[in-house]
Coordinates of C-alpha atoms and ligand atoms in Angstrom, one line a residue:
X13 CA -46.5 -169.0 137.7
X14 CA -45.5 -166.0 139.7
X15 CA -48.4 -164.3 141.5
X16 CA -48.2 -161.3 143.7
X17 CA -51.4 -160.2 145.4
X18 CA -51.7 -156.9 147.3
X19 CA -48.2 -157.1 148.7
X20 CA -47.4 -154.6 151.4
X21 CA -44.3 -154.2 153.5
X22 CA -44.0 -151.8 156.4
X23 CA -40.7 -151.0 158.1
X24 CA -40.4 -149.6 161.6
X25 CA -37.8 -146.8 161.7
X26 CA -36.4 -145.4 164.9
X27 CA -36.1 -141.7 164.8
X28 CA -33.1 -140.4 166.5
X29 CA -32.9 -136.8 167.6
X30 CA -29.5 -135.2 167.2
X31 CA -26.7 -135.3 169.9
X32 CA -25.9 -137.6 172.8
X33 CA -29.2 -136.9 174.5
X34 CA -31.0 -138.0 171.3
X35 CA -29.0 -141.2 171.3
X36 CA -30.0 -142.0 174.9
X37 CA -33.6 -141.2 174.1
X38 CA -33.6 -143.4 171.1
X39 CA -32.1 -146.2 173.2
X40 CA -34.6 -146.1 176.1
X41 CA -37.7 -144.4 174.7
X42 CA -37.4 -144.9 170.9
X43 CA -39.7 -142.8 168.8
X44 CA -40.8 -145.0 165.9
X45 CA -42.1 -144.2 162.5
X46 CA -43.6 -146.5 160.0
X47 CA -42.1 -146.5 156.5
X48 CA -44.4 -148.1 153.9
X49 CA -41.8 -149.5 151.4
X50 CA -44.5 -151.4 149.4
X51 CA -48.1 -150.4 149.7
X52 CA -50.2 -152.5 147.4
X53 CA -48.5 -154.3 144.6
X54 CA -50.1 -157.0 142.5
X55 CA -49.1 -158.7 139.3
X56 CA -48.7 -162.1 137.6
X57 CA -45.9 -163.5 135.5
X58 CA -46.5 -166.5 133.2
X59 CA -43.8 -169.1 132.7
X60 CA -41.1 -168.2 130.3
X61 CA -41.8 -164.4 130.3
X62 CA -39.3 -161.7 130.9
X63 CA -41.0 -159.1 133.0
X64 CA -39.6 -155.6 133.3
X65 CA -40.3 -154.4 136.9
X66 CA -39.9 -150.7 136.9
X67 CA -40.3 -147.6 139.0
X68 CA -38.4 -144.6 140.2
X69 CA -35.8 -144.8 143.0
X70 CA -37.4 -145.7 146.3
X71 CA -40.6 -147.0 144.6
X72 CA -40.4 -150.3 146.4
X73 CA -39.0 -152.6 143.7
X74 CA -36.2 -154.2 145.7
X75 CA -38.6 -154.6 148.6
X76 CA -41.1 -156.5 146.4
X77 CA -38.3 -158.7 145.0
X78 CA -37.1 -159.4 148.6
X79 CA -40.7 -160.6 149.4
X80 CA -40.9 -162.7 146.3
X81 CA -37.6 -164.3 147.0
X82 CA -38.5 -165.0 150.7
X83 CA -35.9 -162.7 152.2
X84 CA -38.7 -160.5 153.6
X85 CA -42.1 -161.5 154.9
X86 CA -45.0 -159.3 153.6
X87 CA -46.8 -157.2 156.2
X88 CA -49.9 -158.2 154.3
X89 CA -50.9 -159.7 151.0
X90 CA -49.2 -162.8 149.6
X91 CA -47.1 -164.2 146.8
X92 CA -46.9 -167.6 145.3
X93 CA -44.3 -168.9 142.9
X94 CA -45.1 -172.2 141.2
X95 CA -47.8 -172.6 143.9
X96 CA -45.3 -172.2 146.7
X97 CA -45.3 -169.4 149.3
X98 CA -41.6 -168.3 149.5
X99 CA -41.5 -167.9 153.3
X100 CA -43.1 -171.3 154.0
X101 CA -40.3 -173.6 153.0
X102 CA -37.3 -171.4 152.2
X103 CA -34.8 -174.3 152.0
X104 CA -36.8 -176.0 149.2
X105 CA -37.8 -172.7 147.6
X106 CA -34.3 -171.3 147.1
X107 CA -33.4 -174.3 145.0
X108 CA -36.0 -173.2 142.5
X109 CA -35.0 -169.6 142.1
X110 CA -31.9 -167.5 141.3
X111 CA -31.4 -164.0 142.6
X112 CA -29.0 -161.3 141.7
X113 CA -28.8 -157.9 143.4
X114 CA -26.7 -155.8 141.1
X115 CA -25.9 -153.4 143.9
X116 CA -24.3 -156.0 146.0
X117 CA -22.5 -159.3 145.2
X118 CA -23.6 -162.6 146.7
X119 CA -20.2 -164.2 146.0
X120 CA -17.5 -164.9 148.5
X121 CA -15.0 -162.1 148.3
X122 CA -11.8 -164.0 148.8
X123 CA -12.6 -167.2 147.0
X124 CA -11.5 -167.7 143.4
X125 CA -14.5 -167.9 141.2
X126 CA -14.0 -171.5 140.3
X127 CA -14.1 -172.5 144.0
X128 CA -17.2 -170.4 144.5
X129 CA -19.0 -172.5 141.9
X130 CA -17.8 -175.7 143.6
X131 CA -19.1 -174.5 146.9
X132 CA -22.5 -173.6 145.3
X133 CA -22.6 -177.0 143.6
X134 CA -22.4 -178.6 147.1
X135 CA -24.9 -176.3 148.6
X136 CA -27.4 -176.9 145.9
X137 CA -26.5 -180.5 145.6
X138 CA -26.0 -180.4 141.8
X139 CA -24.8 -183.7 140.3
X140 CA -21.3 -183.8 138.9
X141 CA -22.4 -184.4 135.3
X142 CA -25.1 -181.7 135.5
X143 CA -22.6 -179.3 137.0
X144 CA -20.2 -179.8 134.1
X145 CA -22.8 -179.3 131.4
X146 CA -24.2 -176.3 133.3
X147 CA -20.8 -174.7 133.7
X148 CA -20.1 -175.2 130.0
X149 CA -23.4 -173.5 129.1
X150 CA -22.8 -170.6 131.5
X151 CA -19.2 -170.3 130.3
X152 CA -20.4 -170.0 126.7
X153 CA -23.1 -167.5 127.5
X154 CA -21.3 -165.4 130.0
X155 CA -17.6 -166.0 128.9
X156 CA -16.2 -166.6 132.4
X157 CA -13.1 -168.4 131.3
X158 CA -10.6 -165.5 131.4
X159 CA -11.3 -164.8 135.1
X160 CA -12.5 -168.0 136.5
X161 CA -9.3 -168.5 138.6
X162 CA -9.3 -165.0 140.0
X163 CA -10.6 -164.2 143.5
X164 CA -13.9 -162.4 143.4
X165 CA -12.5 -159.2 145.0
X166 CA -10.2 -158.7 142.0
X167 CA -12.9 -158.8 139.4
X168 CA -14.1 -155.8 137.5
X169 CA -17.7 -154.8 138.0
X170 CA -18.7 -156.3 134.6
X171 CA -16.9 -159.5 135.4
X172 CA -18.4 -159.7 138.8
X173 CA -21.9 -159.2 137.5
X174 CA -21.4 -162.0 135.0
X175 CA -20.1 -164.2 137.8
X176 CA -23.1 -163.3 140.0
X177 CA -25.5 -164.2 137.2
X178 CA -23.7 -167.5 136.6
X179 CA -23.8 -168.3 140.3
X180 CA -27.5 -167.6 140.4
X181 CA -28.1 -169.9 137.5
X182 CA -25.9 -172.8 138.5
X183 CA -28.7 -174.9 139.9
X184 CA -30.9 -174.3 136.8
X185 CA -33.6 -172.3 138.6
X186 CA -37.0 -171.9 136.9
X187 CA -37.3 -168.3 138.0
X188 CA -34.6 -165.7 138.0
X189 CA -34.8 -162.4 139.9
X190 CA -32.5 -159.8 138.5
X191 CA -32.4 -156.5 140.5
X192 CA -30.5 -154.0 138.4
X193 CA -28.1 -156.5 136.8
X194 CA -26.7 -153.8 134.4
X195 CA -26.1 -151.0 137.0
X196 CA -22.8 -149.2 136.5
X197 CA -21.7 -151.3 133.5
X198 CA -20.3 -149.9 130.3
X199 CA -22.3 -150.3 127.0
X200 CA -20.4 -153.3 125.8
X201 CA -20.7 -155.3 129.0
X202 CA -24.4 -154.3 129.3
X203 CA -25.0 -155.6 125.9
X204 CA -23.2 -158.8 126.7
X205 CA -25.3 -159.3 129.9
X206 CA -28.5 -158.6 128.0
X207 CA -27.7 -161.2 125.4
X208 CA -26.9 -163.7 128.1
X209 CA -30.2 -163.1 129.8
X210 CA -32.0 -163.5 126.5
X211 CA -30.2 -166.7 125.8
X212 CA -30.9 -168.2 129.2
X213 CA -34.6 -167.3 128.8
X214 CA -34.9 -168.7 125.3
X215 CA -33.0 -171.9 125.9
X216 CA -34.2 -172.8 129.3
X217 CA -37.6 -171.1 129.3
X218 CA -36.5 -169.4 132.6
X219 CA -39.0 -166.9 133.9
X220 CA -37.2 -163.6 134.6
X221 CA -38.2 -160.6 136.7
X222 CA -35.8 -157.8 135.8
X223 CA -35.5 -154.4 137.5
X224 CA -33.7 -151.7 135.7
X225 CA -33.5 -148.0 135.0
X226 CA -32.1 -148.5 131.5
X227 CA -34.7 -148.3 128.6
X228 CA -32.4 -150.4 126.4
X229 CA -32.6 -153.3 128.8
X230 CA -36.3 -153.2 128.6
X231 CA -36.5 -152.7 124.8
X232 CA -34.3 -155.6 124.2
X233 CA -35.6 -158.0 126.8
X234 CA -39.0 -157.4 128.2
X235 CA -42.2 -158.7 126.8
X236 CA -44.2 -156.9 129.4
X237 CA -43.7 -154.3 132.1
X238 CA -45.1 -153.7 135.5
X239 CA -44.4 -150.2 136.9
X240 CA -44.8 -149.2 140.4
X241 CA -44.5 -145.9 142.2
X242 CA -44.8 -145.1 145.9
X243 CA -45.3 -148.8 146.4
X244 CA -48.3 -149.1 144.1
X245 CA -49.0 -150.3 140.6
X246 CA -49.1 -147.6 138.0
X247 CA -48.8 -149.6 134.8
X248 CA -49.1 -153.2 133.7
X249 CA -48.9 -154.0 130.0
X250 CA -46.7 -154.2 126.9
X251 CA -43.8 -151.8 126.2
X252 CA -45.4 -151.2 122.8
X253 CA -48.6 -149.9 124.3
X254 CA -46.7 -147.8 126.8
X255 CA -44.6 -146.2 124.1
X256 CA -47.7 -145.5 122.0
X257 CA -49.4 -143.8 124.9
X258 CA -46.5 -142.1 126.6
X259 CA -43.3 -142.5 124.7
X260 CA -43.8 -139.8 122.1
X261 CA -42.3 -137.1 124.3
X262 CA -39.0 -135.6 123.4
X263 CA -36.7 -133.3 125.3
X264 CA -34.9 -130.5 123.6
X265 CA -32.3 -128.6 125.4
X266 CA -30.8 -125.4 124.0
X267 CA -28.7 -122.5 124.9
X268 CA -29.5 -119.2 123.3
X269 CA -27.2 -116.3 122.5
X270 CA -30.1 -113.9 123.0
X271 CA -30.5 -113.0 126.7
X272 CA -33.9 -111.3 126.0
X273 CA -35.6 -114.6 125.0
X274 CA -38.2 -115.6 127.5
X275 CA -40.1 -118.8 128.2
X276 CA -43.4 -117.0 127.3
X277 CA -42.0 -115.7 124.0
X278 CA -40.8 -119.1 123.1
X279 CA -44.1 -120.8 123.8
X280 CA -46.1 -118.1 121.9
X281 CA -45.0 -119.4 118.5
X282 CA -46.5 -122.9 119.2
X283 CA -50.2 -123.5 119.4
X284 CA -49.7 -126.5 121.6
X285 CA -51.7 -127.5 124.7
X286 CA -50.1 -127.5 128.1
X287 CA -49.5 -131.3 128.2
X288 CA -47.9 -131.2 124.7
X289 CA -45.4 -128.6 125.6
X290 CA -43.6 -127.6 128.8
X291 CA -40.6 -125.3 129.0
X292 CA -38.2 -124.6 131.8
X293 CA -35.9 -121.7 131.6
X294 CA -32.6 -121.0 133.5
X295 CA -31.3 -117.7 132.1
X296 CA -30.3 -118.5 128.5
X297 CA -30.7 -122.3 128.9
X298 CA -34.1 -123.8 127.9
X299 CA -35.4 -127.2 128.6
X300 CA -38.3 -128.0 126.3
X301 CA -40.5 -131.1 126.6
X302 CA -42.8 -131.7 123.7
X303 CA -45.1 -134.2 122.2
X304 CA -43.5 -135.3 118.9
X305 CA -46.8 -136.4 117.4
X306 CA -48.2 -132.9 117.8
X307 CA -44.9 -131.2 116.8
X308 CA -42.4 -133.2 114.8
X309 CA -38.8 -133.0 115.9
X310 CA -37.7 -131.4 112.7
X311 CA -40.3 -128.7 112.9
X312 CA -39.5 -128.0 116.5
X313 CA -35.8 -127.6 115.6
X314 CA -36.6 -125.4 112.6
X315 CA -38.8 -123.1 114.5
X316 CA -36.4 -122.8 117.4
X317 CA -33.5 -122.0 115.1
X318 CA -35.4 -119.4 113.2
X319 CA -36.6 -117.8 116.4
X320 CA -33.3 -117.3 118.1
X321 CA -29.6 -117.6 117.7
X322 CA -28.8 -120.9 119.2
X323 CA -25.3 -121.7 120.7
X324 CA -26.0 -125.3 121.5
X325 CA -28.9 -127.7 121.0
X326 CA -29.7 -131.3 121.6
X327 CA -32.8 -133.5 121.4
X328 CA -33.3 -136.8 123.1
X329 CA -36.1 -139.4 123.5
X330 CA -38.1 -139.7 126.7
X331 CA -36.3 -142.2 128.9
X332 CA -37.9 -144.6 131.3
X333 CA -37.7 -142.1 134.1
X334 CA -39.4 -139.6 131.9
X335 CA -42.2 -142.0 130.9
X336 CA -42.6 -142.9 134.6
X337 CA -42.8 -139.3 135.6
X338 CA -45.5 -138.6 133.0
X339 CA -47.4 -141.7 133.9
X340 CA -47.4 -140.7 137.5
X341 CA -48.3 -137.2 136.8
X342 CA -51.1 -138.4 134.5
X343 CA -52.4 -140.5 137.4
X344 CA -52.9 -137.2 139.2
X345 CA -54.3 -135.4 136.2
X346 CA -56.7 -137.9 134.5
X347 CA -57.8 -135.4 131.9
X348 CA -54.4 -135.7 130.3
X349 CA -54.7 -139.4 129.7
X350 CA -54.1 -140.7 126.2
X351 CA -52.4 -137.5 125.3
Ligands
LIG409 N1 -35.0 -152.1 155.8 C1 -35.6 -151.0 155.6 N2 -35.9 -150.1 156.6 C2 -36.6 -149.0 156.4 N3 -36.9 -148.5 155.2 C3 -36.6 -149.2 154.2 C4 -35.9 -150.5 154.3 N4 -35.8 -151.0 153.0 C5 -36.3 -150.1 152.2 N5 -36.8 -149.1 152.9 C6 -37.5 -147.9 152.3 O1 -38.5 -148.3 151.4 C7 -38.6 -147.6 150.2 C8 -38.5 -148.5 149.0 O2 -37.2 -149.0 148.9 P1 -36.7 -150.0 147.8 O3 -35.3 -150.3 148.0 O4 -37.6 -151.1 147.7 O5 -36.8 -149.1 146.5 P2 -36.4 -149.4 145.0 O6 -37.6 -149.2 144.1 O7 -35.7 -150.7 144.9 O8 -35.4 -148.2 144.7 P3 -34.1 -148.1 143.8 O9 -34.5 -147.9 142.4 O10 -33.4 -146.9 144.3 O11 -33.3 -149.4 144.0 C9 -37.5 -146.5 150.3 O12 -38.1 -145.4 150.8 C10 -36.6 -147.1 151.3 O13 -35.9 -146.1 152.1
LIG410 MG1 -33.8 -151.2 144.4

């Protein structure tokens, strides 16, 4: 259904030297540099799947989404959505997709939300009866009622995001691109949005490509994930497999009351390999990353507490960023694979 093949996007960037002289130079003899925003990204998404599209900041996710939605033309490679090339017939294509960029609203700032939907109805030529049933569905899923008469500029971030998703869904698209739809939202609203996405996917078999930095979004929603870094694929597979392979890392942070404790002394009491244990020390503050299959969390806590007088301690799961970091590092150090 969605096919991306070796997508690449280069941007030309003009380098400006400082000062007025630099400005003139940039104007008349611009020095250009090529930025490779996406290098070589390939994946496929079957109909009805929710794909988590992940990667650290600047990895090229939004750039790929812009190519898939026809906003940008690939420098090389190609994409096809339901057999269509997005850039070929944009007018027809945009009727089949919905797009939300969480970082920026696509709604009209001064229009009350209700009017916004009426305008979109005309743009997408949605029939009156369809529009009504569609609005009823979106209203139920996203609970828009309490702010539907308010101008977009007065909406809270969570309300605005729900409105943005509703707007992208009004014409019943087969494919939905959500680029960070939960960014900056509180836990309750995040949960609300996740359930809405789930419901839309289940009830309408909408295919969803979702970009996020939040592991909970992925755990709840995504059947599969594709991860990129530096514009290239680094992982493509199920979340389960990713967790089995890489998600066993935990991070323990503690503050000791003993200024003589060193990193070396701490590590000595564990017979763990380098990829199973890494410690960073900042005076009396220690950041310990460890493999919980090699050293269970309880045992790690016990040993730490019996070694030194601890003032404060916390343990947390590896988050998406951490898994990505490890994945990327393991790419550079193949011997650590399957650790
Ligand atoms: N129009 C542009 N001109 C020049 N460089 C760009 C442009 N758009 C993106 N880039 C660069 O391409 C790289 C990838 O950017 P992109 O926005 O796709 O990353 P991302 O994975 O979406 O990151 P984030 O998680 O922060 O949203 C970055 O280094 C960015 O600075
Ligand atoms: Mg982005």
